[in-house]
Coordinates of C-alpha atoms in Angstrom, one line a residue:
Chain A
M21 CA 26.4 17.9 28.0
S22 CA 28.7 19.7 25.7
D23 CA 28.6 17.1 23.8
L24 CA 25.3 16.9 22.9
R25 CA 24.8 17.3 19.2
R26 CA 21.0 18.0 17.8
F27 CA 19.7 17.4 14.0
A28 CA 16.4 18.0 12.5
V29 CA 14.9 15.3 9.9
F30 CA 11.9 16.3 7.8
G31 CA 10.2 15.4 4.5
G32 CA 6.9 16.2 2.5
V33 CA 7.2 19.7 1.7
Y34 CA 4.5 20.2 -0.7
N35 CA 5.1 23.1 -2.2
N36 CA 4.4 24.6 1.5
F37 CA 7.0 27.7 2.0
L38 CA 5.5 28.9 4.9
S39 CA 6.1 25.7 7.0
L40 CA 9.2 25.1 5.4
E41 CA 10.4 28.4 6.8
A42 CA 8.9 27.5 10.3
T43 CA 10.5 24.3 10.4
L44 CA 13.9 25.8 9.5
R45 CA 13.5 28.4 11.9
D46 CA 12.6 26.2 14.7
A47 CA 15.5 23.7 14.1
R48 CA 18.2 26.3 13.8
A49 CA 16.7 28.0 16.9
L50 CA 17.4 25.0 18.8
G51 CA 20.8 24.5 17.5
C52 CA 20.5 21.7 15.0
E53 CA 24.2 21.3 13.1
A54 CA 22.5 19.7 10.5
I55 CA 19.2 19.7 8.9
F56 CA 17.8 16.3 6.5
C57 CA 15.1 17.0 4.2
L58 CA 14.2 13.6 3.4
G59 CA 11.9 14.7 0.1
D60 CA 9.0 15.5 -1.8
M61 CA 9.3 19.5 -2.5
G62 CA 6.1 19.4 -4.6
G63 CA 2.3 18.9 -4.9
F64 CA -0.6 20.0 -2.9
G65 CA 0.4 23.6 -1.7
P66 CA 0.9 26.8 -3.9
Q67 CA 3.8 28.6 -6.2
P68 CA 6.1 25.6 -6.1
D69 CA 9.5 28.1 -6.9
R70 CA 9.2 29.4 -3.5
V71 CA 10.7 26.5 -1.5
F72 CA 13.9 26.4 -3.5
P73 CA 15.6 29.5 -2.3
L74 CA 15.0 27.7 1.3
L75 CA 16.7 24.4 0.0
R76 CA 19.5 25.1 -2.2
D77 CA 22.6 26.1 -1.6
V78 CA 22.1 26.2 2.3
P79 CA 25.3 24.8 4.1
D80 CA 23.3 22.9 6.7
L81 CA 20.6 21.4 4.7
Y82 CA 21.1 18.0 3.1
V83 CA 18.3 17.1 0.7
M84 CA 17.2 14.1 -0.8
Q85 CA 14.9 13.2 -3.6
G86 CA 11.7 11.7 -3.3
N87 CA 9.3 10.0 -5.8
Y88 CA 7.6 13.7 -6.8
D89 CA 11.0 15.0 -7.3
H90 CA 12.0 12.1 -9.4
S91 CA 8.7 12.5 -11.7
I92 CA 8.9 16.6 -11.9
G93 CA 13.0 16.2 -12.3
N94 CA 12.1 14.0 -15.1
R95 CA 9.3 15.9 -16.5
L96 CA 7.0 13.0 -16.2
E97 CA 3.2 13.1 -16.7
D98 CA 2.2 12.1 -13.7
C99 CA 3.0 11.4 -9.9
A100 CA 2.3 7.7 -10.9
C101 CA 0.4 7.6 -7.7
G102 CA -2.3 4.8 -9.6
Y103 CA -5.4 5.9 -7.8
T104 CA -8.6 3.8 -8.4
D105 CA -10.9 6.2 -6.9
P106 CA -11.8 8.8 -9.8
R107 CA -12.0 11.3 -7.3
D108 CA -8.6 11.1 -5.8
N109 CA -7.0 10.9 -9.5
Y110 CA -8.9 13.9 -10.3
Y111 CA -6.9 15.9 -7.5
A112 CA -3.6 14.0 -7.7
Q113 CA -3.6 15.3 -11.5
I114 CA -4.4 18.8 -11.0
S115 CA -1.7 19.1 -8.2
Y116 CA 0.9 17.3 -10.2
D117 CA 0.1 19.5 -13.4
Y118 CA 0.1 22.7 -11.4
T119 CA 3.4 21.7 -9.6
L120 CA 5.1 20.8 -12.7
A121 CA 4.0 23.8 -14.9
N122 CA 5.2 26.1 -12.2
T123 CA 8.7 24.8 -11.4
A124 CA 11.2 26.4 -13.0
D125 CA 13.8 24.4 -15.3
A126 CA 16.6 24.9 -13.4
H127 CA 14.9 24.0 -10.0
K128 CA 13.7 20.7 -11.9
D129 CA 17.2 19.7 -13.0
W130 CA 18.2 20.1 -9.3
L131 CA 15.6 17.7 -8.1
R132 CA 16.5 15.4 -11.0
D133 CA 20.2 15.1 -9.5
L134 CA 19.7 14.7 -5.8
P135 CA 20.6 11.9 -4.1
T136 CA 18.3 9.0 -2.7
E137 CA 19.7 8.2 0.6
F138 CA 21.8 9.5 3.5
R139 CA 24.2 7.7 5.9
H140 CA 25.7 8.6 9.3
D141 CA 27.6 7.3 12.3
W142 CA 25.7 9.0 15.2
A143 CA 27.3 7.9 18.7
G144 CA 28.4 4.5 17.1
K145 CA 24.7 3.8 15.7
R146 CA 24.4 3.3 11.8
V147 CA 21.9 6.0 10.9
L148 CA 20.3 5.5 7.5
M149 CA 17.7 8.2 5.6
A150 CA 15.7 6.9 2.9
H151 CA 12.6 8.4 1.2
G152 CA 10.0 6.0 1.3
S153 CA 12.1 2.7 2.5
P154 CA 15.7 1.7 1.8
R155 CA 14.6 -0.5 -0.7
Q156 CA 12.2 1.4 -2.6
V157 CA 11.4 5.0 -2.7
N158 CA 7.7 5.1 -3.2
E159 CA 7.1 2.1 -0.4
F160 CA 5.1 3.3 2.2
L161 CA 6.0 2.8 5.4
W162 CA 2.8 3.2 7.6
E163 CA 2.9 2.2 11.5
S164 CA -0.3 -0.2 11.5
M165 CA 1.4 -2.3 8.1
C166 CA 5.1 -2.8 9.3
P167 CA 5.5 -5.8 11.8
D168 CA 8.6 -5.2 14.1
A169 CA 10.2 -8.4 12.4
F170 CA 9.4 -7.0 9.1
L171 CA 11.5 -3.5 10.3
E172 CA 14.4 -5.7 11.6
H173 CA 14.7 -7.3 8.3
L174 CA 14.9 -4.0 6.6
L175 CA 17.5 -2.9 9.3
K176 CA 19.5 -6.0 9.1
S177 CA 19.4 -6.0 4.8
Y178 CA 20.4 -2.5 5.0
E179 CA 23.0 -2.6 7.7
A180 CA 21.5 0.2 9.9
D181 CA 20.6 0.9 13.7
V182 CA 18.5 3.8 13.0
L183 CA 16.1 4.4 10.1
F184 CA 14.3 7.5 9.0
V185 CA 11.7 7.5 6.3
T186 CA 8.9 10.3 5.1
H187 CA 6.5 9.8 2.2
T188 CA 3.3 8.6 4.1
G189 CA 2.9 11.9 5.6
I190 CA 2.1 10.7 9.1
P191 CA 4.4 10.4 11.7
W192 CA 5.5 7.3 14.0
K193 CA 8.4 5.9 15.6
R194 CA 9.2 2.8 17.1
E195 CA 11.8 1.1 19.3
L196 CA 13.1 -2.2 18.4
E197 CA 15.1 -4.5 20.4
G198 CA 19.1 -3.7 21.0
G199 CA 18.2 0.4 20.8
R200 CA 17.7 -0.3 16.8
Q201 CA 14.6 2.6 15.9
V202 CA 12.4 3.2 12.8
I203 CA 11.4 6.7 12.7
N204 CA 8.7 8.0 9.9
V205 CA 9.1 11.9 10.3
G206 CA 6.1 12.6 8.7
A207 CA 5.4 15.6 7.0
I208 CA 5.8 19.3 7.0
G209 CA 3.7 20.3 4.2
R210 CA 0.3 19.2 5.0
P211 CA -1.5 18.4 8.6
A212 CA -1.1 14.7 9.9
N213 CA -4.5 14.0 9.7
N214 CA -5.1 14.9 13.3
G215 CA -7.5 17.7 13.3
R216 CA -4.3 20.0 14.2
T217 CA -3.3 23.1 12.0
S218 CA 0.8 22.3 12.8
V219 CA 3.2 20.1 11.4
D220 CA 5.7 17.9 12.5
Y221 CA 9.3 17.0 12.2
A222 CA 11.8 14.9 14.0
L223 CA 14.4 16.5 16.5
V224 CA 17.1 14.5 17.2
E225 CA 19.7 14.1 20.1
V226 CA 22.8 12.3 20.1
D227 CA 25.2 11.7 23.0
D228 CA 27.3 9.1 24.6
E229 CA 24.0 7.5 25.8
G230 CA 22.8 6.9 22.0
V231 CA 20.6 8.7 19.6
R232 CA 17.1 10.0 20.9
V233 CA 14.2 11.3 18.7
A234 CA 11.4 13.6 19.6
F235 CA 8.8 15.0 17.2
R236 CA 8.6 18.7 17.2
E237 CA 5.6 20.3 16.3
V238 CA 5.7 23.5 14.3
A239 CA 3.0 25.9 13.9
Y240 CA 3.1 28.2 10.8
D241 CA 0.9 30.9 9.4
H242 CA -1.8 28.2 7.8
E243 CA -4.4 30.6 7.2
A244 CA -1.8 32.8 4.8
L245 CA -1.0 29.7 2.9
A246 CA -4.7 28.9 2.7
A247 CA -5.5 32.3 0.9
L248 CA -2.7 31.7 -1.6
M249 CA -4.3 28.4 -2.6
R250 CA -7.3 30.0 -3.3
E251 CA -5.8 32.6 -5.1
E252 CA -3.7 30.2 -7.0
K253 CA -7.5 28.5 -7.6
L254 CA -6.0 25.2 -5.9
P255 CA -8.6 22.7 -5.3
E256 CA -10.9 23.6 -2.2
P257 CA -10.6 20.2 -0.6
F258 CA -6.6 20.8 -0.6
V259 CA -7.5 24.1 1.0
E260 CA -9.7 22.8 3.7
T261 CA -6.9 20.2 5.0
I262 CA -4.7 22.9 5.6
L263 CA -7.2 25.1 7.7
T264 CA -8.8 21.9 9.5
G265 CA -5.8 19.6 9.9
W266 CA -8.2 16.4 8.4
W267 CA -6.8 14.8 4.9
T268 CA -9.8 15.2 2.4
T269 CA -8.3 13.5 -0.6
C270 CA -5.9 10.9 -1.6
L271 CA -7.2 8.6 1.3
E272 CA -7.2 5.5 -0.7
V273 CA -3.4 4.6 0.2
M274 CA -3.9 5.2 3.5
P275 CA -4.7 2.0 5.8
A276 CA -8.0 1.6 7.2
R277 CA -6.4 1.9 10.6
E278 CA -4.5 5.3 10.2
R279 CA -7.7 6.6 8.4
A280 CA -10.0 5.7 11.0
L281 CA -8.5 8.3 13.2
G282 CA -9.5 11.0 10.4
V283 CA -12.9 12.3 9.6
Y284 CA -12.9 11.0 5.6
Chain B
M12 CA 7.1 -0.6 -28.2
I13 CA 9.2 -3.5 -27.9
D14 CA 6.7 -4.8 -25.4
L15 CA 3.7 -4.5 -27.6
N16 CA 5.5 -6.3 -30.2
L17 CA 6.1 -9.0 -28.2
A18 CA 2.7 -9.2 -26.6
I19 CA 1.2 -9.7 -30.0
D20 CA 3.5 -12.5 -31.1
R21 CA 1.1 -15.3 -31.8
N22 CA 4.2 -18.2 -31.5
P23 CA 6.3 -16.8 -28.9
E24 CA 9.7 -19.0 -28.5
G25 CA 12.2 -19.7 -25.8
P26 CA 12.0 -21.0 -22.2
A27 CA 9.6 -19.4 -19.5
P28 CA 11.3 -17.0 -17.3
Q29 CA 12.4 -17.8 -14.0
L30 CA 11.6 -15.4 -11.0
E31 CA 13.5 -15.5 -7.7
L32 CA 11.8 -14.6 -4.3
G33 CA 13.3 -11.3 -3.6
H34 CA 11.6 -11.5 0.1
L35 CA 8.6 -12.8 1.4
D36 CA 6.7 -9.7 2.0
T37 CA 3.4 -11.3 1.7
L38 CA 2.0 -14.5 3.1
W39 CA -1.1 -16.0 1.8
L40 CA -3.3 -18.7 3.9
Q41 CA -6.0 -20.7 2.1
V42 CA -7.6 -21.0 5.2
T43 CA -11.0 -22.7 4.0
G44 CA -9.2 -24.6 0.9
T45 CA -11.4 -24.7 -1.8
V46 CA -14.4 -25.1 0.1
C47 CA -17.0 -22.3 -0.6
N48 CA -20.8 -21.4 0.1
L49 CA -21.2 -19.8 -3.0
A50 CA -19.9 -21.2 -6.8
C51 CA -19.3 -17.9 -8.5
L52 CA -18.8 -18.7 -12.4
H53 CA -15.5 -16.8 -12.5
C54 CA -13.8 -18.7 -10.1
F55 CA -10.0 -19.5 -11.1
I56 CA -10.1 -22.4 -8.5
S57 CA -13.5 -23.8 -8.7
C58 CA -14.4 -23.0 -5.4
G59 CA -17.9 -24.8 -4.3
P60 CA -19.6 -26.5 -1.4
K61 CA -18.7 -29.6 -2.8
N62 CA -14.9 -29.0 -4.2
E63 CA -12.4 -30.1 -1.2
S64 CA -9.5 -30.5 -3.5
H65 CA -7.6 -28.2 -1.0
P66 CA -9.4 -28.9 2.5
F67 CA -9.7 -26.7 5.3
M68 CA -6.5 -26.0 7.1
E69 CA -6.0 -26.8 10.8
L70 CA -5.4 -24.2 13.3
E71 CA -2.2 -25.4 14.0
E72 CA -1.0 -25.4 10.3
V73 CA -2.1 -21.6 10.5
R74 CA -0.2 -20.9 13.5
R75 CA 2.7 -22.8 12.2
A76 CA 3.0 -20.9 8.7
V77 CA 2.4 -17.4 10.6
E78 CA 4.9 -17.9 12.9
T79 CA 7.5 -19.1 10.2
A80 CA 6.6 -16.3 8.0
A81 CA 6.9 -13.8 10.9
E82 CA 10.4 -15.1 11.5
M83 CA 11.1 -14.7 8.1
G84 CA 10.4 -10.8 8.5
V85 CA 6.9 -10.9 6.5
K86 CA 5.0 -7.9 6.1
E87 CA 1.4 -8.7 5.6
F88 CA -0.9 -11.5 5.9
Y89 CA -4.0 -12.4 3.6
F90 CA -6.5 -15.3 4.3
T91 CA -8.6 -16.6 1.5
G92 CA -10.6 -19.6 0.5
G93 CA -13.1 -20.6 -0.2
E94 CA -15.0 -18.6 2.1
P95 CA -13.2 -17.9 5.7
F96 CA -15.8 -17.6 7.6
M97 CA -17.0 -21.0 7.0
H98 CA -14.1 -22.1 9.0
P99 CA -15.2 -22.8 12.8
Q100 CA -11.8 -21.5 14.2
I101 CA -11.6 -18.4 11.9
R102 CA -11.6 -16.2 14.8
E103 CA -8.7 -17.9 16.2
M104 CA -6.7 -17.5 13.3
I105 CA -7.4 -13.9 13.0
A106 CA -6.4 -13.0 16.3
L107 CA -3.3 -15.1 16.2
T108 CA -2.2 -13.6 13.3
L109 CA -2.8 -10.2 14.1
E110 CA -0.2 -11.0 16.9
H111 CA 2.6 -10.6 14.1
G112 CA 1.8 -8.3 11.5
P113 CA -1.2 -6.6 9.4
L114 CA -4.3 -9.1 8.1
S115 CA -6.5 -8.8 5.3
V116 CA -9.3 -11.8 4.9
L117 CA -11.1 -12.1 1.5
T118 CA -14.6 -13.0 1.8
N119 CA -17.9 -13.2 -0.2
G120 CA -19.6 -11.3 2.7
V121 CA -22.5 -13.5 2.7
L122 CA -22.2 -14.8 6.1
I123 CA -21.2 -11.6 8.1
D124 CA -24.1 -11.1 10.3
E125 CA -24.4 -8.6 13.1
E126 CA -23.2 -10.1 16.0
L127 CA -19.5 -11.3 13.6
A128 CA -19.7 -7.5 12.0
G129 CA -19.5 -6.4 15.6
W130 CA -16.5 -8.7 16.5
L131 CA -14.5 -8.1 13.3
A132 CA -15.0 -4.2 13.8
E133 CA -13.8 -4.7 17.5
V134 CA -10.8 -6.3 16.1
F135 CA -10.4 -3.8 13.7
R136 CA -10.2 -1.4 16.8
T137 CA -7.9 -3.0 19.1
S138 CA -5.5 -4.9 17.2
R139 CA -2.1 -3.6 16.9
Y140 CA -1.7 -4.0 13.3
N141 CA -4.2 -2.9 10.6
F142 CA -7.2 -5.4 10.0
D143 CA -8.7 -5.5 6.5
V144 CA -12.2 -7.5 5.5
R145 CA -12.2 -7.5 1.5
V146 CA -15.7 -8.2 0.2
S147 CA -16.3 -9.3 -3.2
L148 CA -18.9 -7.9 -5.7
D149 CA -19.1 -8.1 -9.4
G150 CA -21.9 -5.7 -10.9
T151 CA -23.9 -2.6 -9.8
T152 CA -27.1 -4.4 -10.5
P153 CA -28.6 -7.6 -9.2
E154 CA -28.7 -9.2 -12.8
E155 CA -24.9 -7.9 -13.2
N156 CA -23.8 -9.6 -9.9
D157 CA -25.8 -12.4 -9.8
A158 CA -25.0 -13.7 -13.3
I159 CA -21.7 -14.3 -11.7
R160 CA -21.7 -14.9 -8.1
G161 CA -25.0 -16.8 -8.3
R162 CA -28.9 -16.0 -7.5
H163 CA -29.9 -13.3 -5.0
T164 CA -26.3 -12.6 -3.9
F165 CA -26.3 -9.0 -4.8
E166 CA -28.4 -8.3 -1.8
K167 CA -26.5 -10.6 0.7
I168 CA -23.3 -8.9 -0.2
L169 CA -24.3 -5.8 0.4
S170 CA -26.0 -6.5 3.6
G171 CA -23.2 -8.2 4.9
A172 CA -20.8 -5.0 3.5
Q173 CA -23.2 -2.6 5.3
R174 CA -23.1 -4.5 8.5
L175 CA -19.9 -4.4 8.6
H176 CA -19.5 -0.4 7.6
Q177 CA -22.0 0.4 10.5
A178 CA -20.2 -1.3 13.1
G179 CA -16.9 0.8 12.0
L180 CA -15.0 -1.2 9.6
N181 CA -15.1 0.1 6.1
P182 CA -14.5 -3.2 3.8
V183 CA -12.7 -3.1 0.6
F184 CA -14.9 -4.1 -2.3
T185 CA -13.0 -6.5 -4.9
V186 CA -14.5 -6.4 -8.4
T187 CA -13.4 -8.8 -10.9
T188 CA -14.0 -7.1 -14.4
C189 CA -15.8 -10.1 -16.2
H190 CA -17.6 -7.3 -17.4
A191 CA -15.3 -5.1 -19.1
E192 CA -16.9 -1.9 -19.1
L193 CA -16.7 -2.2 -15.3
A194 CA -13.1 -1.6 -15.4
E195 CA -13.4 2.0 -17.3
S196 CA -14.1 4.8 -15.4
A197 CA -17.6 5.2 -16.1
G198 CA -18.0 1.8 -14.9
R199 CA -15.9 2.4 -11.7
Q200 CA -18.0 5.4 -10.7
R201 CA -21.3 3.3 -11.0
F202 CA -19.5 1.2 -8.0
F203 CA -19.2 4.7 -6.2
D204 CA -22.7 5.5 -6.8
L205 CA -24.3 2.7 -5.5
L206 CA -22.1 2.5 -2.3
A207 CA -22.9 5.7 -1.8
E208 CA -26.3 5.2 -1.8
R209 CA -26.1 2.5 0.7
G210 CA -24.2 4.8 2.9
I211 CA -20.6 4.1 2.5
T212 CA -19.7 7.5 1.3
R213 CA -16.1 6.8 1.2
P214 CA -15.5 3.5 -0.3
R215 CA -12.5 1.8 -1.3
L216 CA -12.7 -0.4 -4.3
K217 CA -10.0 -2.9 -6.1
F218 CA -10.7 -3.8 -9.6
L219 CA -9.0 -7.5 -10.7
A220 CA -9.0 -8.9 -14.2
P221 CA -10.5 -12.2 -14.5
F222 CA -8.3 -15.6 -14.9
K223 CA -9.1 -18.1 -17.3
I224 CA -8.7 -21.1 -15.4
G225 CA -10.8 -22.9 -13.0
R226 CA -14.4 -22.3 -13.7
E227 CA -13.5 -18.8 -15.4
E228 CA -12.4 -21.0 -18.3
R229 CA -15.5 -22.3 -18.9
R230 CA -17.5 -19.3 -18.8
G231 CA -15.0 -16.8 -20.6
G232 CA -12.8 -19.4 -22.6
A233 CA -9.7 -20.5 -22.3
Y234 CA -5.9 -18.9 -22.8
E235 CA -4.6 -18.8 -26.4
D236 CA -1.0 -20.4 -27.2
F237 CA 0.4 -17.0 -27.6
E238 CA -0.5 -16.2 -23.9
R239 CA 2.6 -17.0 -22.5
L240 CA 5.6 -15.5 -20.9
R241 CA 9.1 -16.1 -22.6
E242 CA 12.3 -15.1 -21.3
G243 CA 13.4 -11.8 -22.3
M244 CA 9.8 -10.5 -21.9
L245 CA 10.5 -9.3 -18.2
D246 CA 12.4 -6.4 -17.0
E247 CA 13.9 -5.8 -13.8
E248 CA 10.8 -3.3 -12.8
A249 CA 8.2 -6.1 -14.1
R250 CA 9.8 -8.8 -12.3
Q251 CA 9.7 -6.9 -9.1
S252 CA 6.1 -5.8 -9.6
L253 CA 5.0 -9.2 -10.1
Q254 CA 3.6 -10.3 -7.0
C255 CA 4.9 -13.7 -6.7
S256 CA 8.7 -11.8 -6.4
S257 CA 7.5 -11.8 -2.8
C258 CA 4.7 -13.7 -1.8
R259 CA 3.8 -17.4 -1.2
M260 CA 0.7 -19.2 -0.6
V261 CA 0.1 -21.8 1.9
T262 CA -2.8 -24.3 1.7
A263 CA -3.7 -27.4 3.6
K264 CA -2.0 -29.7 1.1
G265 CA 1.7 -27.6 0.9
V266 CA 3.2 -24.3 -0.5
Y267 CA 2.4 -22.7 -3.8
P268 CA 3.9 -19.6 -5.4
C269 CA 0.7 -17.7 -5.5
P270 CA -3.1 -17.6 -5.0
I271 CA -4.2 -18.4 -8.5
L272 CA -2.1 -21.5 -9.1
I273 CA -3.2 -24.0 -6.4
E274 CA -4.9 -26.2 -8.6
E275 CA -2.1 -26.4 -11.5
E276 CA -0.1 -29.5 -11.9
G277 CA 3.5 -28.8 -10.8
A278 CA 3.0 -25.6 -9.1
R279 CA 3.0 -27.3 -5.6
M280 CA 6.7 -26.2 -4.1
G281 CA 6.8 -28.2 -1.5
D282 CA 5.4 -29.0 2.2
T283 CA 6.5 -26.1 4.2
L284 CA 7.5 -22.4 3.6
E285 CA 11.1 -23.1 4.2
D286 CA 10.8 -25.7 1.3
A287 CA 9.3 -22.8 -1.0
M288 CA 12.0 -19.9 -0.6
G289 CA 13.3 -20.9 -4.2
P290 CA 12.9 -19.7 -7.7
I291 CA 9.8 -20.2 -9.9
K292 CA 9.1 -20.8 -13.4
L293 CA 6.6 -18.2 -14.8
D294 CA 5.2 -21.1 -17.5
H295 CA 1.7 -21.1 -16.6
P296 CA -0.7 -18.7 -19.0
A297 CA -2.3 -17.0 -15.7
C298 CA 1.4 -15.8 -15.1
Y299 CA 0.6 -13.9 -18.8
T300 CA -2.6 -12.1 -17.2
C301 CA -0.6 -10.8 -13.9
F302 CA 2.2 -9.4 -16.5
V303 CA -0.2 -8.0 -18.8
E304 CA -2.9 -6.5 -16.6
G305 CA -0.5 -5.6 -13.8
V306 CA -2.5 -7.9 -11.4
T307 CA -1.6 -8.2 -8.0
C308 CA -4.0 -9.9 -5.5
R309 CA -2.3 -7.4 -2.7
T310 CA -5.0 -4.7 -1.9

């Protein structure tokens, strides 16, 4: 299998430099020749500037802009999440203000100028990567909200056989007819509302047979992250998520089906 | 600032904007037409026990529309009325639709007894795609709500919603902000407090501006002449955010651009979905509400 090629795809860093480090280490140890980050560097976690040395000017790493990066990069006033739940809005704004205030100008400029789409040809498959969806940076593609025929429509309209997205924070993948696939890589910055403290990224293997995607679970020093979040006086419900693996805030955008799998 | 100037122009000139259908993301189905067990004072299509201007849809009509939309790559389905749970075949309709994609059913909650709540929660747990029930509630006290939705409805609505919640399905509450203060954050907080008292500690809420047509026109007054959209008022972002750039509404009488306009003259687009893929004219004053208030009927 000398012609086997490996890639890693992840999204949703959310200021979590510790899980980012662990993810990159894992992907490189597995021999990934390229690593793709689908955006949303900020929010939620502590000390935003600590992710950038891991992400900028790294030869094997390709980084895309998410909606959060667009907001921070352009110095907008909020993340434009538009929650109606006052509790969600309150915490989302704390997190956004903190990230905006603690991201260096040079990093903001870098975020502002990132690309918004990647395209590749892997084993004859047209591979497309986007943040939310190929048609809209902040469109949520949740597993329970995406009919097969809708995904087929996206793939056809955007001329792709394999589509990678992030933005929701919960990983899933689906195989469609004719070997077409859609993969939501989830997020590495925050656990996936499943009671595990680890995070996930997508490990891709490409050979003559095609493109195979599997999720790879990454453990990291989540207790150290939680301690640092407390030092930075970030909201305790955020810390709880890191320590328990259950989402506590910003649940409003999550479909009932996905939400019912969590505890809140 | 330009938008603001246009919004207060008392004599807007020029033709109404045209809006293309980008892609059919959302299919609405008026499964029980305008027939409802309540006759709320703010209803934009004057639904009630005696309004049969749009009759019940047949099961086969629903199946045909759902399958056609699915072939087009639709993303989600919504059932409304009238009151969907008045339809004798509503369960078959729900089941067949969920084969093709996520579904939300909009209800006043009054008919949700324990058996129905149990069935709906089981559907929620076992269907492949997401299933939501959206319950309308128009106040945080009986006085506030019943003045709009009718006598003694406050308790009936909350009881229905609580049955759903107890069965394991957390409903979405839709609040039409006829009482303007309910749209403010203090007003919203009152809903969270009320629902928490009823054991619904993590409620989902949707706030909607009223449309000054149908019965609401008689309650709250009609649109003024200046409340019209004109060419040039909408940029690309505003166009995309209008729900009618990505939805159609099917009733027993044909296809319409959106859920709001089904009783409006000239709004009917054709017999079948295939007939209704063309552009629409945003020439109705209700279109102005969607633009100015940023309304979408989606959850």
